Amino acid sequence: MKYPRIFHTIAISIFAIGLSNIAYSQPKVPQWLLQAAAQQTPPYEIRNIPAVLLYKEESVNVASDGTVVRTTREAVRILEREGRDEAIARVVYQTDSDRVRSLEGWLIKRGGAPKAYGRKEIVDVALADNDLYNEARCSYISARLDADVGDVFGFESVLEEKTIFSQFHYGFQNDIPVLYSRFLLNMPAGWRAESVTFNAPKVEPAVNGSSYSWEMRDLKPIRPEPRSPRWSSLAPRLAVSMFPDQNASTRLKTFSNWNDVARWMASIEDPQMTTSPALVAKAKELTADAKTEFEKIRAISRFAQGIQYISIQIGTGRGGGYVPRPAAEVFSRSYGDCKDKANLMRAMLSVIGIESYLVSITADDPGYVRAEWASPHQFNHCIIAVKIGPDTRVDSVVTHPTLGRLLIFDPTDAFTPIGDLPEDQQGSLALIDHKDTQDLLKMPVMPADSNMLDRKIDVMLMPDGSINGTVRESTLGQAARQERARLRGLSIADYNRVIDRWISRGATGAKTTNIVPTDKHDEGKFDLRVEFTANSYAQLMQQRLMVFKPAIVGRLDRLSFADGPRLNPYRIDASSFRETVRIRLPDGFEIDEMPDPSSYETEFGKFDMTFKVEGRELVLVRSLDLNRAIVAPEKYDSVKNFFGRLHAAEQSPVVLIRN
């Protein structure tokens, strides 16, 4: 195998001479790793980079019957102590279809003899901890405890795969910088490949017959920043599809367009929509009192959400990872993974005459799936689309070109009720798994007023500056989901501590006396009532003036900002906030100074705050509407300025004077 040009033009240095001597000692370090380690690390503008990937290569050799042999090589230099976590070699495999031929690692010390890692150091573990059974496993070697700053760790793995899939995905980079990264594909004569590059200009392959090579150099680090898109939507990656010679006899499944993917998905999913007498009886029982189409769907959706999430993954190399278990089996055992839960809901809906379809989607990153590459490998999650009539009106609806109005729902998310959709799936591209589907469909984006926080605060301000009051919050949509998840995920004591800290951030020294959360799941709402007191909230000056901040508490979930120039886009979720604060003024005091009204508006948001006096009450009304947006780095200052002005307005004081 020829090495990249960069390795043949490295200048000889004292370090390189030392490495050449190491090559003749024991243990023997492979030449490709020595050449990689001889490279100098360039300076980077970003500080505290933990490590740099000197060399990254994945070489895939495909036999005529479709057997794949994948060789991976990586070399990483540790730059900071935290970078020792990068000194790991791992290979993921499927026990039913793959075989790890070899896994070896080497640590080249900055000073001292190198160390080799082989069979004795290999640890083999399950890939997923929350699966009841999963044929995906990971073999790894860790040199973390041996590595130090300046050391170079490298590894080589060889994996044999017997799979039905004809597509590959290669990440040129994760988040650390990379000097050289390459993907090689060697196929039988007459075969061809097509590729798509994501998050970077298209990388054209070097082609020699049926051998293809894609490479990138000098990739800068991707710095983690608050509210940035996930690195998978920022780091350059490659998607490759193989197409065998038309006369070749192979088990590989090829996909030319999204209809090919949708038809295949439907063909393996539809037969699993089975029923049983018990399942039929339960579906009818759940919907017996439902009067509308939506009420029927909601009753079954709650049941599907209640099925325990446990995954069984078998036959994944043969496509088993995409096949749900029979719905009747999931019902009888009361557990399943995402596709099992969606398929069970589909079967139960069919009992009452409502048609639905499974939906392939990616959770956690709404920007991950791209239309340019027709592949089931772009998805990691399964939800459901329910065909509805014109009388069912909710926000989580899309219109399919041939299937009509579809209500999108995720039965796996226990905190998001029917009619809403998890934030990380909104706006993403997904596939309706039906034979008539031709293209991806954009998932619905909830309007800002469906993600609402409405707060009312009533406060009594005493002559000594202390206050006692009540906060009443009603949240809707994903705002309610956050509260619901917080309540269910914490003990009562821990939940109360979270609320205590939130109240005391606004009113220093505040003590809560009563906390009453109320989860209205079916309505998509969550209510919270908090009673509190705070000594010395208002500042007394010379026993004549009293100064206090009328915006008593802030939002529980706050946006984060960092200093310095922004490198990545800034993500803003759609939401609405409304607050009315009524402060009963103490006897003997009148308002001397009151803040002016504030109003700020940008392309991504609008803020208003007003004050008025009603009798002996000061009334503050503030609102904030945010549009869903991905703000480019060059506009980051406008985001900071908007929220900076908002924060300054909320800190504006009121001054009272004694009569």
XYZ file of C-alpha atoms in Angstrom:
659
model
C 0.000 0.000 0.000
C 1.351 3.439 -0.902
C 1.536 5.982 1.854
C 0.272 9.571 1.494
C 2.646 12.007 -0.140
C 3.059 13.874 3.130
C 4.864 10.913 4.689
C 7.497 10.844 1.912
C 8.389 14.510 2.259
C 8.900 14.771 6.020
C 12.187 16.434 6.863
C 14.648 14.368 8.874
C 14.863 15.587 12.465
C 16.458 14.374 15.662
C 13.063 12.967 16.685
C 12.705 11.110 13.387
C 16.192 9.607 13.714
C 15.299 8.386 17.183
C 12.144 6.774 15.830
C 14.059 4.997 13.087
C 16.169 3.346 15.786
C 13.024 2.301 17.635
C 11.860 0.466 14.533
C 14.674 -2.068 14.980
C 14.014 -2.647 18.678
C 11.397 -4.756 20.395
C 8.521 -4.381 20.281
C 8.497 -3.576 16.589
C 6.444 -0.509 15.684
C 4.941 -0.532 12.143
C 6.511 1.831 9.663
C 3.274 3.718 8.925
C 3.001 4.649 12.599
C 6.644 5.746 12.822
C 6.154 7.992 9.810
C 2.981 9.446 11.283
C 4.672 10.098 14.639
C 7.536 11.941 12.934
C 5.222 14.773 11.924
C 5.290 18.058 13.791
C 2.072 19.346 15.319
C 1.147 22.699 13.759
C 0.003 25.628 15.928
C -3.740 26.122 16.359
C -5.670 29.274 17.193
C -7.857 27.376 19.660
C -6.271 26.782 23.052
C -6.301 23.622 25.155
C -6.631 21.121 22.323
C -6.403 17.690 24.000
C -4.953 15.736 21.066
C -4.295 15.753 17.341
C -5.030 12.904 14.958
C -1.877 12.506 12.899
C -3.150 9.797 10.612
C -6.562 8.212 10.031
C -7.252 5.604 7.394
C -9.991 3.105 6.683
C -9.369 0.635 3.877
C -12.311 -1.483 2.697
C -11.795 -4.486 0.450
C -14.937 -6.042 -1.032
C -14.988 -9.587 -2.422
C -17.214 -10.657 -5.314
C -19.672 -12.340 -2.924
C -19.991 -9.129 -0.889
C -17.684 -10.090 1.983
C -16.024 -6.962 3.354
C -12.608 -6.755 5.017
C -12.138 -3.418 6.761
C -8.674 -2.306 7.926
C -8.470 0.751 10.162
C -5.321 2.630 11.140
C -5.069 5.645 13.419
C -2.268 7.586 15.092
C -2.937 10.269 17.701
C -0.585 12.560 19.617
C -1.542 13.533 23.169
C -1.293 17.318 23.661
C -2.988 17.746 27.056
C -3.623 15.427 30.001
C -7.277 15.213 28.993
C -6.145 13.904 25.623
C -5.160 10.569 27.157
C -8.782 9.512 26.567
C -7.935 9.472 22.852
C -5.365 6.704 23.410
C -7.833 3.939 22.700
C -8.248 1.421 19.895
C -11.741 0.125 19.267
C -13.509 -1.987 16.707
C -17.275 -2.533 16.670
C -18.600 -5.784 15.276
C -21.728 -7.943 14.988
C -21.411 -11.405 16.494
C -23.754 -12.946 13.904
C -21.963 -11.716 10.793
C -18.537 -10.262 11.628
C -15.151 -11.489 12.812
C -12.365 -9.404 14.311
C -9.262 -10.774 12.607
C -6.818 -8.647 14.575
C -6.499 -5.654 16.877
C -3.096 -4.246 17.847
C -1.884 -1.016 19.431
C 1.410 0.747 20.098
C 2.428 3.604 22.355
C 5.478 5.619 21.293
C 6.741 7.404 24.397
C 8.212 10.863 24.089
C 11.071 9.513 26.135
C 11.686 5.814 26.611
C 10.925 2.565 24.849
C 7.650 2.007 22.955
C 5.013 -0.371 24.244
C 2.928 -2.834 22.244
C -0.632 -3.954 23.014
C -2.113 -7.163 21.684
C -4.468 -9.995 22.453
C -3.825 -9.949 26.216
C -4.862 -6.295 26.505
C -8.080 -6.592 24.477
C -11.329 -6.006 26.379
C -14.612 -7.083 24.788
C -17.880 -5.464 25.913
C -21.487 -5.067 24.797
C -21.977 -1.967 22.684
C -25.206 -0.916 24.437
C -25.868 -1.205 28.167
C -29.650 -0.802 28.024
C -30.326 -3.630 25.552
C -31.570 -6.949 26.849
C -29.634 -8.609 24.058
C -27.554 -7.038 21.325
C -25.230 -8.779 18.881
C -23.246 -5.551 18.486
C -20.091 -5.643 20.591
C -16.920 -3.640 20.898
C -13.362 -4.874 21.313
C -10.988 -2.225 22.589
C -7.489 -1.593 23.878
C -6.891 1.343 26.206
C -3.486 2.941 26.705
C -4.889 5.793 28.759
C -3.047 4.926 31.974
C 0.281 4.562 30.139
C -0.005 7.629 27.889
C 1.309 11.072 28.721
C 1.575 14.449 27.034
C 3.711 14.227 23.896
C 3.220 10.475 23.412
C 1.792 8.992 20.207
C -0.686 6.122 20.291
C -1.535 4.147 17.195
C -3.564 1.076 16.375
C -4.551 -1.194 13.532
C -7.677 -3.351 13.353
C -8.873 -5.807 10.730
C -12.561 -6.689 10.629
C -14.286 -9.167 8.345
C -17.972 -8.468 7.671
C -20.619 -10.558 5.961
C -23.350 -8.018 5.453
C -26.217 -7.332 3.085
C -25.473 -3.605 2.951
C -23.605 -1.959 0.108
C -23.031 1.439 1.693
C -20.335 2.922 3.887
C -20.095 5.979 6.076
C -16.728 7.479 6.978
C -16.022 10.381 9.319
C -12.923 12.276 8.273
C -12.889 13.858 11.726
C -14.687 14.022 15.043
C -13.827 17.139 17.073
C -10.025 17.117 17.400
C -7.767 18.344 14.556
C -6.620 15.906 11.872
C -3.485 16.122 9.726
C -4.423 13.404 7.246
C -7.559 11.304 6.779
C -8.327 8.819 4.006
C -11.001 6.315 2.992
C -10.057 3.573 0.511
C -12.494 1.298 -1.301
C -11.326 -1.651 -3.392
C -14.072 -3.510 -5.299
C -14.235 -6.326 -7.856
C -13.718 -5.430 -11.482
C -16.773 -3.840 -13.076
C -18.152 -2.449 -9.833
C -18.549 1.308 -9.320
C -19.092 3.709 -6.418
C -20.834 7.013 -5.836
C -20.119 9.378 -2.964
C -21.515 12.394 -1.164
C -19.570 14.702 1.147
C -21.318 16.301 4.104
C -20.263 19.442 6.031
C -17.498 20.261 3.555
C -16.984 20.864 -0.169
C -17.307 17.658 -2.178
C -14.255 15.420 -1.970
C -13.641 13.885 -5.375
C -12.124 10.394 -5.300
C -8.984 9.270 -7.043
C -10.175 6.369 -9.190
C -8.111 3.518 -10.571
C -10.388 0.906 -12.123
C -12.601 -0.301 -9.299
C -10.430 1.234 -6.567
C -11.426 4.566 -5.083
C -9.637 6.840 -2.606
C -10.959 9.940 -0.819
C -8.696 12.082 1.366
C -8.650 15.300 3.386
C -5.799 17.134 5.081
C -5.223 19.685 7.813
C -8.666 19.671 9.423
C -8.946 22.254 12.173
C -10.397 21.400 15.586
C -14.114 21.809 16.181
C -14.452 23.716 19.429
C -17.443 22.838 21.625
C -19.557 25.946 22.150
C -22.838 26.597 23.987
C -25.920 25.770 21.893
C -23.862 24.713 18.919
C -25.109 22.102 16.436
C -23.748 18.650 17.177
C -20.308 17.945 15.795
C -21.853 15.356 13.428
C -23.451 18.316 11.635
C -20.145 20.192 11.583
C -17.374 17.649 10.999
C -16.719 16.547 7.402
C -17.955 13.047 6.614
C -18.285 10.844 3.576
C -21.130 8.628 2.377
C -20.374 5.964 -0.238
C -22.701 3.653 -2.170
C -21.442 0.644 -4.138
C -23.109 -0.728 -7.249
C -22.010 -4.230 -8.330
C -21.678 -5.290 -11.928
C -25.170 -6.166 -13.204
C -24.072 -9.746 -13.836
C -22.560 -10.194 -10.382
C -24.156 -12.655 -7.977
C -24.109 -11.012 -4.560
C -26.223 -10.752 -1.444
C -25.697 -7.003 -1.228
C -28.721 -4.721 -1.137
C -28.356 -1.529 -3.184
C -30.311 1.723 -2.996
C -30.480 4.182 -5.880
C -33.132 6.526 -4.495
C -35.397 7.070 -1.502
C -38.198 4.998 -2.980
C -35.813 2.013 -2.953
C -35.176 2.606 0.755
C -38.854 3.150 1.609
C -39.945 -0.003 -0.240
C -37.300 -2.097 1.493
C -38.163 -0.692 4.915
C -41.875 -1.322 4.345
C -41.201 -4.872 3.142
C -39.447 -5.829 6.396
C -41.763 -3.845 8.695
C -45.270 -4.527 7.388
C -45.269 -8.293 8.128
C -44.470 -7.518 11.777
C -47.734 -5.635 12.350
C -49.361 -8.695 13.897
C -52.282 -8.871 16.315
C -53.610 -11.313 18.890
C -56.960 -11.654 20.661
C -55.489 -9.997 23.749
C -54.048 -7.109 21.730
C -57.359 -6.586 19.911
C -59.281 -6.598 23.184
C -56.908 -4.086 24.761
C -57.113 -1.684 21.814
C -60.911 -1.728 21.997
C -60.883 -1.319 25.773
C -58.560 1.699 25.603
C -60.746 3.488 23.059
C -64.184 2.446 24.339
C -64.972 5.878 25.785
C -63.169 7.929 23.128
C -65.494 10.130 21.117
C -63.164 11.563 18.483
C -60.413 10.296 16.241
C -57.809 12.208 18.267
C -59.071 10.807 21.576
C -58.704 7.278 20.198
C -55.174 7.965 18.980
C -54.251 9.577 22.290
C -55.501 6.623 24.351
C -53.390 4.167 22.366
C -50.389 6.513 22.323
C -50.336 6.618 26.128
C -50.349 2.829 26.257
C -47.454 2.604 23.776
C -45.476 5.165 25.769
C -45.939 3.028 28.863
C -44.300 -0.029 27.306
C -40.883 -0.459 28.932
C -37.947 0.385 26.693
C -35.709 -2.677 26.327
C -33.890 -3.534 23.120
C -33.126 -6.899 21.551
C -30.877 -6.604 18.488
C -30.215 -9.760 16.476
C -29.256 -10.368 12.879
C -28.141 -6.762 12.467
C -25.608 -7.604 9.776
C -28.492 -9.047 7.746
C -30.737 -6.039 8.338
C -32.213 -7.262 11.605
C -31.533 -3.943 13.306
C -34.280 -2.412 11.178
C -36.890 -5.132 11.733
C -39.349 -4.662 14.619
C -40.441 -7.694 16.588
C -44.013 -8.875 15.926
C -46.446 -6.485 17.598
C -48.338 -9.324 19.326
C -45.076 -10.464 20.940
C -44.208 -6.948 22.119
C -47.699 -6.631 23.598
C -47.499 -9.937 25.472
C -44.034 -9.205 26.907
C -44.620 -5.489 27.603
C -41.197 -4.314 26.442
C -39.472 -3.281 23.242
C -37.248 -0.711 21.607
C -38.264 2.299 19.507
C -39.338 0.346 16.426
C -41.146 -2.227 18.590
C -43.122 0.455 20.427
C -44.024 2.254 17.177
C -45.019 -1.030 15.536
C -47.191 -2.014 18.515
C -48.993 1.318 18.350
C -49.480 0.815 14.624
C -51.021 -2.627 15.168
C -53.361 -1.349 17.885
C -54.490 1.553 15.694
C -55.255 -0.899 12.887
C -57.671 -2.710 15.212
C -59.849 0.404 15.444
C -59.567 1.183 11.732
C -56.883 3.896 11.818
C -54.062 3.538 9.316
C -50.487 4.419 10.227
C -46.899 3.954 9.051
C -43.490 3.626 10.660
C -41.146 6.568 10.215
C -37.354 6.314 10.030
C -35.650 9.320 11.607
C -32.511 10.348 13.482
C -32.901 11.462 17.082
C -30.637 14.009 18.820
C -29.559 15.882 15.671
C -32.229 17.391 13.401
C -29.605 18.377 10.844
C -27.990 14.959 10.457
C -30.100 13.335 7.706
C -29.431 14.639 4.193
C -31.503 14.126 1.069
C -28.444 13.570 -1.162
C -27.725 10.060 0.119
C -30.534 7.508 -0.095
C -29.597 5.127 2.702
C -31.192 3.498 5.764
C -27.847 4.065 7.497
C -28.772 7.713 8.058
C -31.397 6.739 10.655
C -31.048 5.672 14.284
C -34.627 5.925 15.514
C -38.177 4.906 14.626
C -41.426 6.783 15.296
C -44.927 6.683 13.791
C -47.093 8.654 11.348
C -50.848 8.318 11.870
C -53.194 9.048 8.973
C -55.815 11.525 10.199
C -58.918 13.210 8.906
C -59.564 16.954 8.540
C -61.199 17.279 11.972
C -58.028 16.354 13.896
C -56.144 19.612 14.423
C -52.788 19.553 16.211
C -49.388 21.091 15.480
C -47.413 17.888 14.838
C -48.944 17.251 11.390
C -47.307 17.013 7.980
C -48.832 16.424 4.571
C -47.515 13.533 2.476
C -47.890 13.859 -1.328
C -49.899 10.631 -1.606
C -50.773 9.576 1.952
C -52.317 12.885 3.007
C -52.344 14.377 6.517
C -50.087 12.520 8.935
C -49.818 13.067 12.675
C -46.194 12.484 13.738
C -45.562 10.985 17.175
C -42.673 9.412 19.092
C -43.910 6.586 21.375
C -40.429 6.185 22.879
C -40.385 9.671 24.419
C -42.336 9.189 27.639
C -42.510 12.942 28.299
C -43.907 14.269 24.992
C -47.637 13.617 24.498
C -49.442 13.065 21.214
C -49.795 16.319 19.283
C -46.250 17.419 20.087
C -42.826 16.291 18.871
C -39.448 16.232 20.685
C -37.386 19.321 19.950
C -34.468 17.319 18.532
C -36.715 15.810 15.845
C -38.528 18.952 14.771
C -37.568 20.158 11.314
C -35.467 17.084 10.555
C -35.767 15.035 7.391
C -37.383 11.624 7.858
C -38.670 8.759 5.732
C -42.261 7.527 5.750
C -41.753 3.786 5.342
C -44.361 3.201 2.631
C -44.024 1.892 -0.916
C -45.379 5.148 -2.382
C -42.827 7.356 -0.658
C -40.517 9.011 -3.167
C -38.612 11.495 -1.031
C -37.795 12.434 2.521
C -40.382 14.488 4.377
C -39.565 17.419 6.641
C -40.888 16.885 10.140
C -43.145 19.554 11.647
C -41.742 22.484 13.584
C -43.865 23.518 16.525
C -44.818 27.208 16.554
C -43.385 29.328 19.340
C -46.715 29.631 21.135
C -46.945 25.850 21.449
C -43.743 25.932 23.516
C -45.042 28.383 26.096
C -44.209 29.433 29.633
C -46.908 31.574 31.253
C -45.988 32.852 34.719
C -47.866 34.901 37.283
C -46.202 36.205 40.440
C -47.978 37.872 43.348
C -45.717 39.455 45.967
C -46.228 41.423 49.185
C -43.395 43.852 49.842
C -43.018 44.689 53.551
C -41.742 47.973 55.073
C -38.530 46.223 56.196
C -37.733 45.118 52.610
C -38.740 41.482 53.023
C -41.154 39.815 50.620
C -43.435 36.842 50.560
C -45.089 35.684 47.406
C -46.397 33.001 45.106
C -45.175 31.929 41.668
C -47.649 30.162 39.400
C -46.266 28.715 36.186
C -48.100 26.948 33.387
C -45.925 25.450 30.675
C -46.971 23.947 27.348
C -45.288 21.751 24.751
C -41.561 21.150 25.023
C -41.354 23.602 27.931
C -43.771 21.300 29.774
C -41.751 18.294 28.658
C -38.650 19.692 30.362
C -40.542 20.187 33.612
C -42.157 16.748 33.365
C -38.806 15.059 32.751
C -37.223 16.952 35.647
C -40.006 15.920 38.036
C -39.962 12.245 37.020
C -36.185 12.027 36.856
C -35.472 13.339 40.349
C -36.446 12.402 43.850
C -38.851 14.790 45.564
C -36.019 16.141 47.709
C -33.754 16.744 44.711
C -36.577 18.283 42.704
C -37.352 20.682 45.534
C -33.687 21.632 45.762
C -33.699 22.534 42.044
C -36.695 24.800 42.581
C -35.101 26.298 45.725
C -31.949 27.211 43.797
C -33.969 28.703 40.950
C -36.004 30.963 43.248
C -32.949 32.010 45.285
C -31.027 32.981 42.123
C -33.533 35.784 41.607
C -34.405 36.588 45.197
C -31.203 36.219 47.181
C -31.710 34.241 50.344
C -35.241 33.195 49.378
C -36.778 30.162 51.081
C -39.545 28.137 49.516
C -42.376 27.200 51.862
C -44.527 25.152 49.489
C -43.816 23.532 46.097
C -46.703 21.935 44.203
C -46.019 20.494 40.710
C -48.990 19.241 38.656
C -48.383 17.177 35.517
C -51.208 17.477 32.958
C -49.718 15.032 30.472
C -52.743 14.495 28.233
C -53.184 18.251 27.835
C -49.490 18.713 27.117
C -49.222 21.026 30.127
C -47.332 21.211 33.388
C -48.276 23.517 36.261
C -46.052 24.604 39.128
C -46.966 26.597 42.228
C -44.235 27.861 44.537
C -44.706 29.878 47.729
C -41.617 31.638 49.051
C -40.251 34.316 51.372
C -37.086 36.393 51.222
C -35.652 38.652 53.918
C -34.041 41.929 52.853
C -35.065 41.565 49.193
C -35.397 45.340 48.886
C -32.528 47.544 50.008
C -33.335 50.280 52.528
C -31.274 53.461 52.206
C -31.213 55.968 55.081
C -34.646 54.658 56.147
C -36.084 56.867 53.428
C -35.567 55.045 50.122
C -36.298 51.456 49.169
C -34.728 49.921 46.042
C -35.671 46.563 44.556
C -35.730 44.631 41.285
C -39.319 43.937 40.093
C -38.235 41.051 37.835
C -37.944 38.671 40.763
C -37.102 35.314 39.147
C -35.658 34.391 35.780
C -36.312 31.510 33.439
C -35.393 28.107 34.781
C -33.627 27.125 31.540
C -31.191 29.855 30.566
C -29.282 30.416 27.330
C -25.499 30.218 27.578
C -22.861 32.378 25.954
C -19.083 32.261 25.797
C -16.455 34.954 25.440
C -14.365 35.391 22.329
C -15.196 34.939 18.653
C -17.817 32.381 17.728
C -16.717 29.548 15.430
C -19.942 27.532 15.070
C -23.567 28.534 14.463
C -25.734 29.321 17.478
C -28.973 27.348 17.834
C -32.161 28.964 19.144
C -35.324 26.960 19.838
C -38.772 28.406 19.248
C -40.471 29.433 22.496
C -42.754 31.996 24.099
C -42.548 33.478 27.577
C -45.170 35.590 29.312
C -44.969 36.953 32.839
C -47.100 39.225 34.963
C -45.697 40.336 38.333
C -47.907 42.124 40.835
C -46.077 43.670 43.775
C -48.135 45.039 46.655
C -46.290 48.150 47.824
C -45.654 48.668 51.559
C -47.692 51.250 53.432
C -45.931 54.553 53.830
C -44.003 54.308 50.543
C -44.692 55.707 47.086
C -42.963 55.134 43.748
C -40.177 57.630 43.132
C -38.498 56.094 40.085
C -39.720 53.397 37.712
C -37.903 51.895 34.671
C -38.911 52.989 31.204
C -40.672 50.453 28.976
C -38.319 48.269 26.914
C -38.846 46.734 23.495
C -36.229 44.958 21.381
C -36.787 43.041 18.164
C -34.473 41.065 15.894
C -34.914 38.473 13.168
C -34.860 35.707 15.769
C -36.746 37.235 18.691
C -38.790 39.967 20.280
C -38.789 41.226 23.873
C -41.195 43.638 25.583
C -41.358 44.890 29.169
C -43.773 47.431 30.605
C -44.601 48.837 34.048
C -47.763 50.368 35.419
C -49.362 51.187 38.772
C -52.797 49.890 39.710
C -53.834 51.260 43.089
C -51.215 50.080 45.582
C -49.776 47.506 43.171
C -46.839 47.797 40.803
C -47.476 45.625 37.761
C -44.616 44.347 35.581
C -45.484 42.632 32.298
C -42.719 41.097 30.206
C -42.715 38.796 27.194
C -40.146 37.063 25.027
C -40.834 35.329 21.714
C -38.015 33.385 20.069
C -38.077 31.992 16.561
C -36.391 28.716 15.733
C -33.106 29.732 14.157
C -29.545 28.715 13.404
C -27.590 31.944 13.661
C -24.380 32.151 11.643
C -21.153 32.769 13.618
C -20.691 36.205 12.064
C -24.052 37.250 13.554
C -23.245 35.923 17.022
C -22.670 39.425 18.416
C -26.243 40.345 17.498
C -27.487 37.405 19.602
C -25.308 38.382 22.571
C -26.341 42.022 22.270
C -30.044 41.129 22.145
C -29.916 38.985 25.262
C -27.531 41.422 26.930
C -30.032 44.271 26.509
C -32.812 41.965 27.675
C -30.860 41.056 30.809
C -30.035 44.696 31.549
C -33.702 45.661 31.269
C -34.698 42.873 33.648
C -32.181 44.114 36.214
C -33.616 47.650 36.183
C -34.612 48.732 39.721
C -37.645 50.491 41.127
C -37.093 53.176 43.765
C -39.678 53.871 46.460
C -39.659 56.899 48.736
C -41.178 57.119 52.187
C -44.131 59.485 52.471
